[in-house]
CSV table of C-alpha atoms in Angstrom, one decimal:
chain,number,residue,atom,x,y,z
Y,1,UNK,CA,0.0,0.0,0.0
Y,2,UNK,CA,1.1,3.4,-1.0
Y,3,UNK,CA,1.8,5.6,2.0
Y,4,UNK,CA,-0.5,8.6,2.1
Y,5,UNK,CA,1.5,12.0,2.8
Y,6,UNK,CA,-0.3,15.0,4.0
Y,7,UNK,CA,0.9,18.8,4.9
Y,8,UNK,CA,0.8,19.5,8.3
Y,9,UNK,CA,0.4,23.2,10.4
Y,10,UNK,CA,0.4,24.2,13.8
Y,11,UNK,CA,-2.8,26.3,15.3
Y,12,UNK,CA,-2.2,29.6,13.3
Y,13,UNK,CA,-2.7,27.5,10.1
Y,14,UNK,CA,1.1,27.8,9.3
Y,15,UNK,CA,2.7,25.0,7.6
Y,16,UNK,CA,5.3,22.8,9.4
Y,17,UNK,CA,6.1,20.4,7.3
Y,18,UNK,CA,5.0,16.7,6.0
Y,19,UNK,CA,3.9,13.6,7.6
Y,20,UNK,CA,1.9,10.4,7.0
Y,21,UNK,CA,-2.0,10.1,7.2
Y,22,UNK,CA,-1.6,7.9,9.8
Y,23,UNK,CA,1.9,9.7,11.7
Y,24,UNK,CA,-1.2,13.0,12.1
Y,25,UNK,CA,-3.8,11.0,13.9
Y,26,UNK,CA,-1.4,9.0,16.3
Y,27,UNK,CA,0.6,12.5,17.2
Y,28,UNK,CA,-2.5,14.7,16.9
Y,29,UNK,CA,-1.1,17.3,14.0
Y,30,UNK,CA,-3.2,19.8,12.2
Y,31,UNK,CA,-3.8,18.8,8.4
Y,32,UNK,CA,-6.0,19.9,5.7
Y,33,UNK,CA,-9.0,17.8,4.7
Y,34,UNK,CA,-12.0,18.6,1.5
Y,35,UNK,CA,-15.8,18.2,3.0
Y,36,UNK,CA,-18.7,18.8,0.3
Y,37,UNK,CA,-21.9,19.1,1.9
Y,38,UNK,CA,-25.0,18.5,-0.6
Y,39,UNK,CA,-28.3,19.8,0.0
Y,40,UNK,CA,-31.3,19.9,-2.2
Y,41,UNK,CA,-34.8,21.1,-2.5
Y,42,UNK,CA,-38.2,18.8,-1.5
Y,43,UNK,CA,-41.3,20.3,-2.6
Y,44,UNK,CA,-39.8,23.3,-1.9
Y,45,UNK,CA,-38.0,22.8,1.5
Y,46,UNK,CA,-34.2,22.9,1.8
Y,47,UNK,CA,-32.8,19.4,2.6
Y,48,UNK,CA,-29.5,18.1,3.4
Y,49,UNK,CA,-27.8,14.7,2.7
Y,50,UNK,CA,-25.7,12.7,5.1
Y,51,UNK,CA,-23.4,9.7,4.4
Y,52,UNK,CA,-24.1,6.3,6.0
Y,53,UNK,CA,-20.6,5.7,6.7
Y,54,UNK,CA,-19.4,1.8,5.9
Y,55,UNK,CA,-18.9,-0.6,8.3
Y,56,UNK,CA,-15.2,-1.7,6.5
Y,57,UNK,CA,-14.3,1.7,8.2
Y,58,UNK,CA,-11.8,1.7,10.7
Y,59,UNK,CA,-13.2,4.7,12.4
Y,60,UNK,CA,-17.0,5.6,13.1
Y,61,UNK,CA,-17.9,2.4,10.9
Y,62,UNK,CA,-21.8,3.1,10.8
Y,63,UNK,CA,-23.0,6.3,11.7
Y,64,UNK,CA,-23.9,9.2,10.3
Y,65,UNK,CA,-21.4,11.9,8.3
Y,66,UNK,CA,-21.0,14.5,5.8
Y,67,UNK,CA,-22.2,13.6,2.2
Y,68,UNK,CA,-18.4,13.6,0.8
Y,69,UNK,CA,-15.7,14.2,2.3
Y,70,UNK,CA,-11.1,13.1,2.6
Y,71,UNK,CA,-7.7,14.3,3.4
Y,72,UNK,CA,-6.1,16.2,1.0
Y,73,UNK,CA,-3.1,14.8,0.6
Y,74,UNK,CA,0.1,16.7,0.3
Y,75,UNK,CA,1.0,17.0,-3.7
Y,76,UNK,CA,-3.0,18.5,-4.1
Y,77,UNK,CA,-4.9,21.5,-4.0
Y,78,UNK,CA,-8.3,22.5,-3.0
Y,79,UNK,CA,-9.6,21.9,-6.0
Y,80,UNK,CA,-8.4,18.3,-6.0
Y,81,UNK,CA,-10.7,17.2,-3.0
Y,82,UNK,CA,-13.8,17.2,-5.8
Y,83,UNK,CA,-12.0,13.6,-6.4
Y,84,UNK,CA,-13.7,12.6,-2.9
Y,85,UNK,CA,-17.3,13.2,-3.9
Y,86,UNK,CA,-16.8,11.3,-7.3
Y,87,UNK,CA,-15.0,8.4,-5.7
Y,88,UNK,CA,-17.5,8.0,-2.8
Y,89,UNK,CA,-20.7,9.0,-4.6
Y,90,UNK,CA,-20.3,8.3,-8.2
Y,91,UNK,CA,-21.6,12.2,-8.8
Y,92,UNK,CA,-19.9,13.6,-11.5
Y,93,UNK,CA,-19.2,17.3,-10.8
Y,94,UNK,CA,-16.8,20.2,-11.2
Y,95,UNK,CA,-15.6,22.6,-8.6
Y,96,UNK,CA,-16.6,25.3,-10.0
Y,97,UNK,CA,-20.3,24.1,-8.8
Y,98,UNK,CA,-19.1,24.3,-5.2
Y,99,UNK,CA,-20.2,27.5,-3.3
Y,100,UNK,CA,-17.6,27.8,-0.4
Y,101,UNK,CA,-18.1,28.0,3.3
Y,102,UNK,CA,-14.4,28.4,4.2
Y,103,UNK,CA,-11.7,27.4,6.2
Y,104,UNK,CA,-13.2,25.5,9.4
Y,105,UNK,CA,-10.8,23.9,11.9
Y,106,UNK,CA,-12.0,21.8,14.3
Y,107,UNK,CA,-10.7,18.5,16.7
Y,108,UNK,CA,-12.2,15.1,17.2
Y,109,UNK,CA,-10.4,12.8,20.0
Y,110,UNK,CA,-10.6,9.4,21.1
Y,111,UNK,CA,-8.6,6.6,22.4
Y,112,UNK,CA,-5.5,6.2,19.9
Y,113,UNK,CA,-6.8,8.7,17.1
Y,114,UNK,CA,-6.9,12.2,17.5
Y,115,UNK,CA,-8.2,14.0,14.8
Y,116,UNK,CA,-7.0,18.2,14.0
Y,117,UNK,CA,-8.4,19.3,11.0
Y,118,UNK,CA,-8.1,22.8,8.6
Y,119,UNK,CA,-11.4,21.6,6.4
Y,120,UNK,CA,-11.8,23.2,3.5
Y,121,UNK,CA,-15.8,23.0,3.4
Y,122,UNK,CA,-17.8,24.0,0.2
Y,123,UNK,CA,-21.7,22.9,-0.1
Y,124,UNK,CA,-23.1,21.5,-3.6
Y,125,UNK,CA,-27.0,22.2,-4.6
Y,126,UNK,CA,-27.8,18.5,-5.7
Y,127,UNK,CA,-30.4,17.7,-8.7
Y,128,UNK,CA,-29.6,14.1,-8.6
Y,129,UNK,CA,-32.0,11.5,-7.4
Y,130,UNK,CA,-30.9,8.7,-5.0
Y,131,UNK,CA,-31.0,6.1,-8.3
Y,132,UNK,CA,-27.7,8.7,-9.4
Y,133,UNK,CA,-25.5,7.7,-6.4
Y,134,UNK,CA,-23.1,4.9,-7.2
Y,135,UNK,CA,-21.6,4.4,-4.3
Y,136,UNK,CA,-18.0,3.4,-3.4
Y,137,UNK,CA,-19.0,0.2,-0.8
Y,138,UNK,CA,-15.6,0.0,1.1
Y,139,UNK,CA,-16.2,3.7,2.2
Y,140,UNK,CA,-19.9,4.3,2.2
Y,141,UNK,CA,-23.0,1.7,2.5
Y,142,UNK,CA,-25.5,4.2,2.1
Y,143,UNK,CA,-26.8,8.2,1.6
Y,144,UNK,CA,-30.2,9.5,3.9
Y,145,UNK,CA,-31.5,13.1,3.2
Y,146,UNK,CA,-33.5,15.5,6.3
Y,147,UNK,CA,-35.1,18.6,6.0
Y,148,UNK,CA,-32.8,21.5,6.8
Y,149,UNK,CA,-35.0,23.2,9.2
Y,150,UNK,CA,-35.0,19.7,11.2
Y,151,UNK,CA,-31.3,19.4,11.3
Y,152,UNK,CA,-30.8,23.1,12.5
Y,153,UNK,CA,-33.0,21.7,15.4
Y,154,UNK,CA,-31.5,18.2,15.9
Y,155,UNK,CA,-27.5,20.2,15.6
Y,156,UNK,CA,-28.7,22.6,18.2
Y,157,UNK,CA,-30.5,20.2,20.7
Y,158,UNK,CA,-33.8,21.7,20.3
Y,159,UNK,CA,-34.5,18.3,18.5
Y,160,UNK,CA,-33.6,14.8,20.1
Y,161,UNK,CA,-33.8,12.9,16.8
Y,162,UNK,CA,-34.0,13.1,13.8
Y,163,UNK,CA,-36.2,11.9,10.7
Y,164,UNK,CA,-33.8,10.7,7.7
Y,165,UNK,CA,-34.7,9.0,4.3
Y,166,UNK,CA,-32.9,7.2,2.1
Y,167,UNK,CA,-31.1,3.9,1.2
Y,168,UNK,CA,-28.4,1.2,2.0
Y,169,UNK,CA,-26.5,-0.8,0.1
Y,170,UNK,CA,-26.3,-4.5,1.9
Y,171,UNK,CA,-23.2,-6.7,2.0
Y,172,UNK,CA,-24.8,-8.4,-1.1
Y,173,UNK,CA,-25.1,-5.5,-3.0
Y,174,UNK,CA,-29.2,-5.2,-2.7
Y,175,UNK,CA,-30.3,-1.4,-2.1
Y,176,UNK,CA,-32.8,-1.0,1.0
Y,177,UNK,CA,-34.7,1.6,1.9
Y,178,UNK,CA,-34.3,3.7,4.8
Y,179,UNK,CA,-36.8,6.1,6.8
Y,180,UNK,CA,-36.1,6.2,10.2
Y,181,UNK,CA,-35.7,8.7,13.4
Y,182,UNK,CA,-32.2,8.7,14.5
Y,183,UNK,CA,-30.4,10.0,17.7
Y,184,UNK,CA,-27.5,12.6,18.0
Y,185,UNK,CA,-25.2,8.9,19.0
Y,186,UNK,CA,-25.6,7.4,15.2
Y,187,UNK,CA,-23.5,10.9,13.9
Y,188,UNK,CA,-19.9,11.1,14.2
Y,189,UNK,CA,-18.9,13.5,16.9
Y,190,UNK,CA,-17.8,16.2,15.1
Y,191,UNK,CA,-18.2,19.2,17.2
Y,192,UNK,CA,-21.5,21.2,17.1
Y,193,UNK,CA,-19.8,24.4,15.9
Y,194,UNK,CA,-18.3,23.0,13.2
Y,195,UNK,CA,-22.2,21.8,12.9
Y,196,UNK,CA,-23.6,25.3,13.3
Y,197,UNK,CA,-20.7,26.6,11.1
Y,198,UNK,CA,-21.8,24.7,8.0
Y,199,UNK,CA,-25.5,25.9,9.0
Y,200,UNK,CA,-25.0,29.4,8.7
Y,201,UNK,CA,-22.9,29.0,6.2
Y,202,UNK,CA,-25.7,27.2,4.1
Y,203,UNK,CA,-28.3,29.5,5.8
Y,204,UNK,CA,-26.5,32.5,4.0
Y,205,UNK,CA,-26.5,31.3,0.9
Y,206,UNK,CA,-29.9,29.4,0.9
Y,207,UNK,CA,-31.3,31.9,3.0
């Protein structure tokens, strides 16, 4: 297996130097990463799409995430991380489609993995139905969509679950339906501002 190299930077955002994907999360070092949040529009409503991460992965196999996201590793740009949403979602699409939310650092810890990213976060107005996804099964087993207005509630605590619709992919490769409440414990623990970040962000530009 090719060793994966990323950039790394101290708290300021500076650059420091080089180290291995995995080197980052054992020693905790800040490193750039691409998230593309898609959100669409349901009889008018604003929704959002989440990831039903795979349960192949070695971290947060299961739950809930952003709709594409990856390191950026450290020979690419920005405009590189568009690879993620192809590779994971089979959506073709350039990034000049992408509206920007910024630069959002945030941390993630747990035992043995500790997690300091500089995410370069951009949000994607999706057309596609679910019948468009092709998804990439190692990484993700499945994509679920809520209304906007319900996930501002659920990210904020106003809301204990949440209502989600969608589809999985079984081990055998048969797409089931899904359309269920879930609970603030089936989302990785990203922290809730990066959460309320992304919000306004798309709250600015969606209004």
């Amino acid at each position: 297996m090719i060793e994966e190299i990323v950039t790394t930077f101290d708290e300021q955002g500076n650059i420091t130097g080089t180290a291995s994907r995995d080197e980052v999360h054992r020693r905790g070092l800040w490193h750039e990463t691409f998230h593309c949040w898609f959100v669409g529009r349901q009889q008018g409503e604003l929704s959002i799409y989440l990831q039903l991460r795979s349960q192949q992965k070695r971290d947060y196999a299961g739950l809930l995430d952003i709709t594409a996201a990856g390191h950026l590793m450290a020979h690419e740009t920005v405009e590189d991380g568009v690879r993620e949403v192809q590779e994971e979602l089979g959506i073709p699409l350039a990034f000049a489609e992408l509206k920007p939310l910024g630069i959002i650092p945030y941390q993630m810890d747990s035992a043995g993995f500790i997690d300091r990213e500089r995410a370069h976060v951009f949000v994607y107005e999706n057309s596609h139905d679910f019948s468009d996804f092709i998804l990439q099964q190692e990484e993700v087993a499945g994509i679920v969509q809520a209304r906007f207005a319900d996930f501002r509630s659920f990210i904020t605590g106003a809301s204990r679950s949440l209502h989600v619709n969608g589809f999985r992919v079984t081990g055998s490769g048969e797409q089931v339906e899904i359309d269920e409440q879930v609970e603030f414990s089936q989302l990785v623990p990203h922290e809730r501002d990066y959460f309320v970040r992304v919000i306004e962000g798309i709250e600015a530009i969606y209004g």
